[in-house]
Tab-separated table of C-alpha atoms and ligand atoms in Angstrom:
chain	number	residue	atom	x	y	z
R	801	MET	CA	0.002	-0.004	0.000
R	802	HIS	CA	2.867	2.318	0.762
R	803	ARG	CA	4.050	3.352	-2.688
R	804	PRO	CA	7.034	5.688	-2.462
R	805	ARG	CA	8.013	5.056	-6.088
R	806	ASN	CA	4.607	6.042	-7.351
R	807	ARG	CA	4.648	9.107	-5.189
R	808	VAL	CA	7.945	10.289	-6.549
R	809	VAL	CA	6.724	9.851	-10.118
R	810	VAL	CA	3.621	11.883	-9.387
R	811	ALA	CA	5.605	14.603	-7.684
R	812	ALA	CA	7.855	14.724	-10.725
R	813	GLN	CA	4.852	14.934	-13.049
R	814	LEU	CA	3.446	17.738	-10.981
R	815	ARG	CA	6.753	19.558	-11.188
R	816	CYS	CA	6.836	19.185	-14.971
R	817	ALA	CA	3.265	20.409	-15.309
R	818	ALA	CA	3.896	23.394	-13.073
R	819	THR	CA	4.347	26.843	-14.539
R	820	THR	CA	6.154	27.760	-11.332
R	821	THR	CA	7.980	25.528	-8.879
R	822	HIS	CA	7.766	25.904	-5.163
R	823	PRO	CA	11.209	25.533	-3.579
R	824	TYR	CA	10.894	24.764	0.102
R	825	HIS	CA	12.451	27.236	2.546
R	826	PRO	CA	11.664	27.145	6.245
R	827	ARG	CA	9.486	30.049	7.357
R	828	ARG	CA	10.814	33.034	9.244
R	829	GLU	CA	7.753	34.612	10.849
R	830	THR	CA	6.066	33.730	14.120
R	831	SER	CA	3.079	31.465	13.908
R	832	MET	CA	-0.684	32.060	14.036
R	833	PRO	CA	-3.304	29.330	14.225
R	834	ILE	CA	-4.075	27.865	10.773
R	835	PRO	CA	-7.594	26.497	10.366
R	836	LEU	CA	-8.505	23.375	8.360
R	837	VAL	CA	-10.955	25.529	6.401
R	838	ASP	CA	-11.365	29.341	6.488
R	839	LEU	CA	-14.849	30.445	5.488
R	840	LYS	CA	-14.324	34.024	6.747
R	841	ALA	CA	-11.517	34.700	4.291
R	842	GLN	CA	-13.776	33.724	1.394
R	843	TYR	CA	-16.664	35.901	2.610
R	844	GLN	CA	-14.383	38.919	3.004
R	845	ALA	CA	-13.213	38.513	-0.603
R	846	ILE	CA	-16.748	38.492	-2.092
R	847	LYS	CA	-18.719	40.305	0.617
R	848	GLU	CA	-20.410	42.817	-1.719
R	849	GLU	CA	-21.766	40.125	-4.044
R	850	ILE	CA	-23.018	37.966	-1.187
R	851	ASP	CA	-24.618	40.827	0.689
R	852	ARG	CA	-26.333	42.032	-2.486
R	853	ALA	CA	-27.720	38.514	-3.160
R	854	MET	CA	-29.056	38.116	0.373
R	855	ARG	CA	-30.648	41.568	0.332
R	856	ARG	CA	-32.329	40.749	-2.997
R	857	VAL	CA	-34.047	37.711	-1.481
R	858	VAL	CA	-35.025	39.393	1.766
R	859	GLU	CA	-36.514	42.383	-0.053
R	860	SER	CA	-38.414	40.164	-2.492
R	861	THR	CA	-39.663	37.926	0.389
R	862	ALA	CA	-39.693	35.018	-2.109
R	863	PHE	CA	-38.096	32.630	0.393
R	864	ILE	CA	-39.361	29.291	-0.885
R	865	MET	CA	-38.655	28.106	-4.455
R	866	GLY	CA	-39.279	30.895	-6.998
R	867	PRO	CA	-36.819	32.630	-9.330
R	868	GLU	CA	-33.696	32.325	-7.147
R	869	VAL	CA	-33.948	28.559	-6.973
R	870	SER	CA	-34.672	28.133	-10.705
R	871	ALA	CA	-31.862	30.521	-11.671
R	872	PHE	CA	-29.363	28.591	-9.568
R	873	GLU	CA	-30.609	25.243	-10.896
R	874	GLU	CA	-30.095	26.415	-14.456
R	875	ALA	CA	-26.617	27.814	-13.750
R	876	PHE	CA	-25.529	24.732	-11.818
R	877	ALA	CA	-26.747	22.296	-14.507
R	878	ALA	CA	-24.773	24.306	-17.089
R	879	TYR	CA	-21.709	24.291	-14.827
R	880	CYS	CA	-21.917	20.473	-14.539
R	881	GLU	CA	-22.406	20.246	-18.321
R	882	ALA	CA	-25.637	18.365	-17.651
R	883	GLN	CA	-29.279	18.893	-18.622
R	884	TYR	CA	-31.001	19.196	-15.259
R	885	ALA	CA	-30.247	20.269	-11.717
R	886	VAL	CA	-32.814	20.147	-8.937
R	887	GLY	CA	-32.104	22.084	-5.733
R	888	VAL	CA	-32.719	20.154	-2.526
R	889	GLY	CA	-32.237	20.647	1.207
R	890	SER	CA	-28.787	19.022	1.639
R	891	GLY	CA	-26.400	16.489	0.138
R	892	THR	CA	-28.106	13.862	2.275
R	893	ALA	CA	-31.471	14.840	0.817
R	894	ALA	CA	-29.937	14.643	-2.681
R	895	LEU	CA	-28.781	11.062	-2.089
R	896	PHE	CA	-32.071	9.995	-0.539
R	897	LEU	CA	-34.179	11.547	-3.323
R	898	ALA	CA	-31.920	10.141	-6.066
R	899	LEU	CA	-32.393	6.640	-4.594
R	900	LYS	CA	-36.157	7.130	-4.368
R	901	ALA	CA	-36.313	8.490	-7.918
R	902	CYS	CA	-34.535	5.337	-9.110
R	903	GLY	CA	-37.254	3.327	-7.391
R	904	ILE	CA	-34.919	1.791	-4.808
R	905	GLY	CA	-36.586	0.482	-1.658
R	906	PRO	CA	-37.082	-2.516	0.651
R	907	GLY	CA	-35.489	-5.758	-0.557
R	908	ASP	CA	-32.958	-3.930	-2.731
R	909	GLU	CA	-29.184	-3.788	-2.326
R	910	VAL	CA	-26.949	-0.870	-3.214
R	911	ILE	CA	-23.172	-1.178	-3.551
R	912	THR	CA	-20.946	1.561	-2.164
R	913	THR	CA	-17.708	2.257	-0.298
R	914	PRO	CA	-17.309	2.052	3.477
R	915	PHE	CA	-14.663	4.829	3.325
R	916	THR	CA	-16.966	7.849	3.083
R	917	PHE	CA	-19.214	10.133	5.102
R	918	MET	CA	-22.113	8.360	6.848
R	919	ALA	CA	-24.762	9.911	4.597
R	920	THR	CA	-23.700	7.837	1.566
R	921	ALA	CA	-24.797	4.584	3.225
R	922	GLU	CA	-27.323	6.030	5.665
R	923	THR	CA	-29.601	7.193	2.831
R	924	ILE	CA	-29.550	3.701	1.290
R	925	SER	CA	-30.838	2.368	4.615
R	926	GLN	CA	-33.379	5.224	4.962
R	927	ALA	CA	-34.734	4.336	1.508
R	928	GLY	CA	-35.365	0.841	2.941
R	929	ALA	CA	-32.570	-0.863	1.022
R	930	ARG	CA	-29.369	-2.516	2.255
R	931	PRO	CA	-25.894	-1.015	1.773
R	932	VAL	CA	-23.367	-3.565	0.468
R	933	PHE	CA	-19.799	-2.394	0.905
R	934	VAL	CA	-16.832	-2.933	-1.384
R	935	ASP	CA	-13.252	-1.980	-0.431
R	936	ILE	CA	-11.339	0.970	-1.904
R	937	ASP	CA	-8.313	1.392	-4.139
R	938	PRO	CA	-5.238	2.125	-1.978
R	939	VAL	CA	-3.968	4.879	-4.313
R	940	THR	CA	-7.112	6.925	-5.003
R	941	TYR	CA	-9.193	5.870	-1.936
R	942	ASN	CA	-12.153	5.428	-4.297
R	943	LEU	CA	-14.353	2.352	-4.822
R	944	ASN	CA	-12.242	-0.476	-6.307
R	945	PRO	CA	-14.145	-1.589	-9.427
R	946	GLU	CA	-12.404	-4.988	-9.444
R	947	LEU	CA	-14.240	-5.974	-6.265
R	948	ILE	CA	-17.761	-4.994	-7.349
R	949	GLU	CA	-18.839	-8.014	-9.374
R	950	LYS	CA	-18.204	-10.421	-6.468
R	951	VAL	CA	-20.939	-8.818	-4.360
R	952	ILE	CA	-23.625	-8.458	-7.040
R	953	THR	CA	-26.781	-10.498	-6.270
R	954	PRO	CA	-30.219	-10.613	-7.951
R	955	ARG	CA	-31.254	-7.914	-5.434
R	956	THR	CA	-28.546	-5.426	-6.443
R	957	ARG	CA	-30.078	-2.285	-7.976
R	958	ALA	CA	-27.427	0.437	-7.952
R	959	ILE	CA	-23.805	1.425	-7.387
R	960	ILE	CA	-22.901	4.655	-5.578
R	961	PRO	CA	-19.303	5.653	-6.284
R	962	VAL	CA	-18.056	8.548	-4.113
R	963	HIS	CA	-15.602	10.993	-5.693
R	964	LEU	CA	-13.624	11.076	-2.484
R	965	TYR	CA	-11.656	14.205	-1.533
R	966	GLY	CA	-12.478	15.657	-4.991
R	967	GLN	CA	-11.073	12.930	-7.262
R	968	PRO	CA	-13.619	11.204	-9.540
R	969	ALA	CA	-14.009	7.451	-9.090
R	970	GLU	CA	-13.028	5.062	-11.940
R	971	MET	CA	-16.293	5.613	-13.819
R	972	ASP	CA	-15.652	3.677	-17.050
R	973	ALA	CA	-15.087	0.395	-15.188
R	974	ILE	CA	-18.086	1.072	-12.965
R	975	HIS	CA	-20.344	1.761	-15.965
R	976	GLU	CA	-19.213	-1.405	-17.696
R	977	ILE	CA	-20.374	-3.476	-14.709
R	978	ALA	CA	-23.564	-1.432	-14.246
R	979	LYS	CA	-24.468	-1.968	-17.888
R	980	ALA	CA	-23.828	-5.702	-17.756
R	981	TYR	CA	-26.085	-6.158	-14.719
R	982	GLY	CA	-28.659	-3.400	-15.402
R	983	LEU	CA	-27.763	-1.253	-12.366
R	984	TRP	CA	-28.196	2.463	-11.741
R	985	VAL	CA	-25.038	4.515	-11.234
R	986	ILE	CA	-25.583	7.261	-8.633
R	987	GLU	CA	-22.635	9.624	-8.174
R	988	ASP	CA	-21.938	10.928	-4.687
R	989	ALA	CA	-20.292	14.129	-5.919
R	990	ALA	CA	-20.592	15.964	-2.565
R	991	GLN	CA	-16.821	16.573	-2.548
R	992	ALA	CA	-16.271	17.031	-6.271
R	993	HIS	CA	-17.939	20.180	-7.646
R	994	GLY	CA	-16.087	20.953	-10.874
R	995	ALA	CA	-13.904	17.802	-10.955
R	996	ARG	CA	-13.468	16.080	-14.324
R	997	TYR	CA	-13.104	12.454	-15.444
R	998	LYS	CA	-11.764	12.058	-18.997
R	999	GLY	CA	-12.810	15.636	-19.701
R	1000	ARG	CA	-16.349	15.284	-18.350
R	1001	ARG	CA	-17.577	17.000	-15.248
R	1002	ALA	CA	-18.653	15.269	-12.040
R	1003	GLY	CA	-22.434	15.385	-12.134
R	1004	SER	CA	-22.612	14.105	-15.713
R	1005	LEU	CA	-20.772	10.834	-15.093
R	1006	GLY	CA	-23.633	8.601	-13.981
R	1007	ASP	CA	-27.395	8.234	-14.292
R	1008	ILE	CA	-27.874	10.790	-11.535
R	1009	ALA	CA	-25.527	12.724	-9.260
R	1010	CYS	CA	-25.762	14.163	-5.787
R	1011	PHE	CA	-24.094	17.353	-4.572
R	1012	SER	CA	-23.852	18.898	-1.121
R	1013	PHE	CA	-23.499	22.638	-0.502
R	1014	TYR	CA	-22.590	22.172	3.164
R	1015	PRO	CA	-20.662	25.384	4.024
R	1016	SER	CA	-17.166	23.855	3.863
R	1017	LYS	CA	-17.642	22.062	0.511
R	1018	ASN	CA	-15.884	23.468	-2.591
R	1019	LEU	CA	-19.167	25.260	-3.374
R	1020	GLY	CA	-20.749	25.974	0.008
R	1021	ALA	CA	-23.969	27.654	1.083
R	1022	TYR	CA	-24.428	29.574	4.358
R	1023	GLY	CA	-26.384	26.692	5.818
R	1024	ASP	CA	-27.589	23.381	4.391
R	1025	GLY	CA	-28.150	22.865	0.653
R	1026	GLY	CA	-27.787	20.268	-2.063
R	1027	ALA	CA	-28.622	19.412	-5.666
R	1028	VAL	CA	-29.435	16.424	-7.803
R	1029	VAL	CA	-27.996	16.607	-11.320
R	1030	THR	CA	-28.965	14.345	-14.252
R	1031	ASN	CA	-29.396	14.117	-18.008
R	1032	ASN	CA	-32.470	11.930	-17.551
R	1033	PRO	CA	-35.696	14.001	-17.775
R	1034	ASP	CA	-37.751	11.363	-15.948
R	1035	LEU	CA	-35.387	11.206	-12.989
R	1036	ALA	CA	-35.261	15.028	-12.827
R	1037	ALA	CA	-39.052	15.213	-12.801
R	1038	ARG	CA	-39.256	12.535	-10.102
R	1039	VAL	CA	-36.826	14.390	-7.814
R	1040	ARG	CA	-38.631	17.690	-8.505
R	1041	ALA	CA	-41.917	16.177	-7.358
R	1042	LEU	CA	-40.526	14.177	-4.383
R	1043	ARG	CA	-38.624	17.136	-2.875
R	1044	ASP	CA	-41.890	19.107	-2.697
R	1045	HIS	CA	-44.525	16.774	-1.228
R	1046	GLY	CA	-45.193	14.873	-4.428
R	1047	ARG	CA	-46.845	17.925	-5.943
R	1048	SER	CA	-47.784	18.166	-9.602
R	1049	SER	CA	-49.324	21.638	-9.038
R	1050	LYS	CA	-50.115	23.866	-6.046
R	1051	TYR	CA	-52.974	21.783	-4.648
R	1052	ILE	CA	-52.491	18.410	-6.327
R	1053	HIS	CA	-50.268	15.753	-4.678
R	1054	GLU	CA	-49.847	12.851	-7.087
R	1055	GLU	CA	-47.911	10.802	-4.545
R	1056	LEU	CA	-46.339	11.099	-1.102
R	1057	GLY	CA	-43.123	13.085	-1.074
R	1058	TRP	CA	-41.040	15.070	1.386
R	1059	GLY	CA	-40.262	18.686	2.298
R	1060	LEU	CA	-36.666	18.700	1.083
R	1061	ARG	CA	-36.392	21.885	-0.981
R	1062	LEU	CA	-33.375	24.147	-1.435
R	1063	ASP	CA	-34.219	27.492	0.147
R	1064	ALA	CA	-34.090	30.671	-1.879
R	1065	LEU	CA	-31.584	32.486	0.344
R	1066	GLN	CA	-29.099	29.634	-0.087
R	1067	ALA	CA	-29.795	29.523	-3.844
R	1068	ALA	CA	-29.004	33.239	-4.150
R	1069	ILE	CA	-25.751	32.805	-2.179
R	1070	LEU	CA	-24.785	29.830	-4.332
R	1071	SER	CA	-25.514	31.787	-7.521
R	1072	ALA	CA	-23.188	34.536	-6.285
R	1073	LYS	CA	-20.455	32.041	-5.518
R	1074	LEU	CA	-20.708	29.779	-8.587
R	1075	PRO	CA	-18.826	32.133	-10.995
R	1076	HIS	CA	-15.814	31.912	-8.636
R	1077	LEU	CA	-15.751	28.109	-8.354
R	1078	ASP	CA	-13.309	27.376	-11.162
R	1079	ALA	CA	-10.797	29.918	-9.822
R	1080	TRP	CA	-11.183	28.490	-6.295
R	1081	ASN	CA	-10.614	24.958	-7.562
R	1082	ALA	CA	-7.537	26.113	-9.490
R	1083	ALA	CA	-6.251	27.716	-6.285
R	1084	ARG	CA	-6.826	24.472	-4.409
R	1085	ARG	CA	-4.888	22.568	-7.091
R	1086	GLU	CA	-1.980	24.989	-6.831
R	1087	ARG	CA	-1.872	24.604	-3.068
R	1088	ALA	CA	-2.040	20.832	-3.378
R	1089	GLN	CA	0.886	20.876	-5.789
R	1090	ARG	CA	2.881	22.997	-3.384
R	1091	TYR	CA	2.261	20.606	-0.458
R	1092	THR	CA	3.141	17.637	-2.646
R	1093	GLU	CA	6.441	19.179	-3.745
R	1094	TRP	CA	7.388	20.230	-0.252
R	1095	LEU	CA	6.637	16.795	1.193
R	1096	ALA	CA	8.116	14.729	-1.677
R	1097	ASP	CA	11.320	13.804	0.156
R	1098	THR	CA	9.620	12.770	3.414
R	1099	GLU	CA	8.029	9.480	4.401
R	1100	ILE	CA	4.583	11.094	4.237
R	1101	VAL	CA	2.412	9.591	1.456
R	1102	THR	CA	0.938	12.485	-0.567
R	1103	PRO	CA	-2.179	12.237	-2.801
R	1104	THR	CA	-2.019	10.720	-6.268
R	1105	ALA	CA	-4.159	12.440	-8.892
R	1106	LEU	CA	-4.674	10.072	-11.838
R	1107	PRO	CA	-3.635	11.489	-15.218
R	1108	HIS	CA	-7.148	11.238	-16.707
R	1109	VAL	CA	-8.897	13.151	-13.918
R	1110	GLU	CA	-9.011	16.721	-12.722
R	1111	HIS	CA	-8.890	16.540	-8.922
R	1112	VAL	CA	-10.479	19.476	-7.070
R	1113	TYR	CA	-8.899	18.788	-3.655
R	1114	HIS	CA	-11.899	19.215	-1.398
R	1115	CYS	CA	-9.457	17.693	1.098
R	1116	TYR	CA	-5.705	17.377	0.826
R	1117	VAL	CA	-5.117	14.043	2.509
R	1118	VAL	CA	-1.735	12.510	3.391
R	1119	ARG	CA	-0.949	9.189	5.041
R	1120	THR	CA	1.362	8.208	7.855
R	1121	PRO	CA	1.357	5.142	10.143
R	1122	ARG	CA	1.962	7.578	13.057
R	1123	ARG	CA	-1.236	9.480	12.262
R	1124	ASP	CA	-2.723	9.814	15.776
R	1125	GLU	CA	0.517	11.171	17.241
R	1126	VAL	CA	1.020	13.591	14.331
R	1127	TYR	CA	-2.630	14.709	14.514
R	1128	GLN	CA	-2.342	15.543	18.228
R	1129	ALA	CA	0.996	17.345	17.826
R	1130	LEU	CA	-0.232	19.504	14.933
R	1131	ARG	CA	-3.438	20.419	16.778
R	1132	LYS	CA	-1.340	21.447	19.758
R	1133	ARG	CA	0.598	23.806	17.478
R	1134	GLY	CA	-2.601	25.450	16.275
R	1135	ILE	CA	-2.717	23.683	12.931
R	1136	GLY	CA	-6.221	22.614	11.986
R	1137	VAL	CA	-5.855	19.062	10.776
R	1138	GLY	CA	-8.772	16.660	10.269
R	1139	ILE	CA	-9.459	12.958	9.742
R	1140	HIS	CA	-11.673	11.867	6.854
R	1141	TYR	CA	-12.627	9.285	8.113
R	1142	PRO	CA	-11.453	7.673	11.363
R	1143	ILE	CA	-14.028	4.830	11.362
R	1144	PRO	CA	-15.094	3.096	8.143
R	1145	LEU	CA	-18.858	2.752	7.937
R	1146	HIS	CA	-18.893	-1.035	8.349
R	1147	ARG	CA	-17.336	-0.516	11.808
R	1148	GLN	CA	-19.809	2.179	12.903
R	1149	PRO	CA	-22.024	1.122	15.827
R	1150	ALA	CA	-25.101	2.043	13.764
R	1151	TYR	CA	-24.126	-0.586	11.202
R	1152	ARG	CA	-23.292	-3.391	13.651
R	1153	ASP	CA	-26.307	-5.342	12.361
R	1154	LEU	CA	-24.875	-5.559	8.835
R	1155	GLY	CA	-22.495	-8.109	10.322
R	1156	TYR	CA	-19.195	-6.951	8.803
R	1157	GLY	CA	-16.303	-7.793	11.142
R	1158	GLU	CA	-12.894	-6.203	11.644
R	1159	GLY	CA	-10.800	-7.068	8.595
R	1160	ALA	CA	-13.762	-7.170	6.174
R	1161	PHE	CA	-12.303	-4.212	4.201
R	1162	PRO	CA	-8.600	-4.084	5.008
R	1163	VAL	CA	-7.663	-1.135	2.759
R	1164	SER	CA	-10.427	1.072	4.199
R	1165	GLU	CA	-9.477	0.023	7.716
R	1166	ARG	CA	-5.807	0.806	7.185
R	1167	CYS	CA	-6.615	4.179	5.598
R	1168	SER	CA	-8.914	5.064	8.461
R	1169	ARG	CA	-5.903	4.665	10.791
R	1170	GLU	CA	-3.424	6.539	8.568
R	1171	VAL	CA	-5.156	9.403	6.763
R	1172	LEU	CA	-4.695	13.015	7.808
R	1173	SER	CA	-6.308	16.059	6.160
R	1174	LEU	CA	-4.090	19.157	6.041
R	1175	PRO	CA	-5.449	22.736	5.952
R	1176	MET	CA	-6.873	23.301	2.447
R	1177	TYR	CA	-8.859	26.237	1.094
R	1178	PRO	CA	-8.357	28.637	-1.822
R	1179	GLU	CA	-7.173	31.504	0.420
R	1180	LEU	CA	-4.506	29.434	2.220
R	1181	THR	CA	-1.252	31.412	1.916
R	1182	GLU	CA	2.173	30.130	0.975
R	1183	GLU	CA	3.429	31.185	4.385
R	1184	GLN	CA	0.732	29.151	6.122
R	1185	GLN	CA	1.579	26.126	4.004
R	1186	ARG	CA	5.238	26.555	4.881
R	1187	GLU	CA	4.329	26.450	8.547
R	1188	VAL	CA	2.243	23.312	8.138
R	1189	VAL	CA	5.018	21.559	6.207
R	1190	GLU	CA	7.704	22.622	8.674
R	1191	ALA	CA	5.682	21.261	11.585
R	1192	LEU	CA	5.065	17.998	9.710
R	1193	ARG	CA	8.737	17.621	8.783
R	1194	GLU	CA	9.792	18.072	12.402
R	1195	LEU	CA	7.431	15.303	13.423
R	1196	VAL	CA	7.915	12.806	10.631
R	1197	GLY	CA	11.267	13.438	8.930
Z	2372	PLP	C1	-20.866	16.198	2.784
Z	2372	PLP	C2	-21.166	14.860	2.249
Z	2372	PLP	C3	-22.449	14.317	2.168
Z	2372	PLP	C4	-23.641	14.915	2.857
Z	2372	PLP	O1	-23.913	16.225	2.551
Z	2372	PLP	P1	-24.803	17.132	3.548
Z	2372	PLP	O2	-25.056	18.347	2.731
Z	2372	PLP	O3	-23.979	17.394	4.755
Z	2372	PLP	O4	-26.042	16.395	3.885
Z	2372	PLP	C5	-22.595	13.095	1.550
Z	2372	PLP	N1	-21.567	12.428	1.023
Z	2372	PLP	C6	-20.293	12.897	1.109
Z	2372	PLP	C7	-19.201	12.117	0.513
Z	2372	PLP	C8	-20.044	14.126	1.736
Z	2372	PLP	O5	-18.804	14.572	1.819
């Protein structure tokens, strides 16, 4: 699993691709706390646009649905290079509604990764189906397509690949299997706004895709928000109805649905932020490249971005066997590190009844002990990165 050779190659590729290189010099200035994510810095940079958008909604008093939600849906579909986007209450709501729109329910099985946020599997269970886990690839941390076929049964209905940390999953291999067995492919793109796989954007890589606008995501609202994106008009119409009480018009409810709409204030904020997303993602990539260069000669395992994807670095995640110790030491120095994720879902107490034991998914289990997320956001300065790297180098060597 530890692949130093691979890492060096990638670091070298990154160096070749770079327009500038980032020679590492220890910092000179005294240190300030460095957060994992800095939402204040982003607000300060676009305050006028955000304030104007919020005022527009408040003055119009059109708080539920209406023009703000439709305008954002149109802009976000275009951004994803897809036909339809439907605004919903959160990324979790997006996953749940996508599953319901695909007709998934009791007796069905859905294949996904145990190395993800709880919502990916939780929504499968809430839809009445059973999550079936498959281990991840040790280089990308995404669903390992080679392991999928083994767990397919006559009850399998869908596969949910997660584009973890902002790197798209291996979609061609997943589609090949889905096609052979007649399964839906539902993207969990909650961490991958703007990412590309073989030139195509996350959100247009499956039958239906789910986005979260949780505040710290690459495109974040000022509260909860999400979207379902698809090229399938029937699925779009199903989600549109189900998010709003199964309505076909104001007073007609064709079926039972839910109250899981995107609110207008969040839509207006997201519309103001969307034009900046590509620049923010580019800034994340530049910061990722800098970390990777500065850590290349250490025993830290840095991320590998595959050549046919465009990674958007929602998280910049390194690996070390001494993770817990390094995590504590960095926190003590005021460096906001995180762990995504310390317990794979098959080992969560809530999923005890699925019956997966320790050792069921060895790659996920090992990663859950070794991964460490470093501070990553578009406004992160070179000086801050220098401080993070210096602290890491002192600890790991
Ligand atoms: C954030 C996230 C979600 C859930 O999104 P919410 O908006 O918080 O409900 C689902 N899946 C993944 C992989 C996520 O990172």
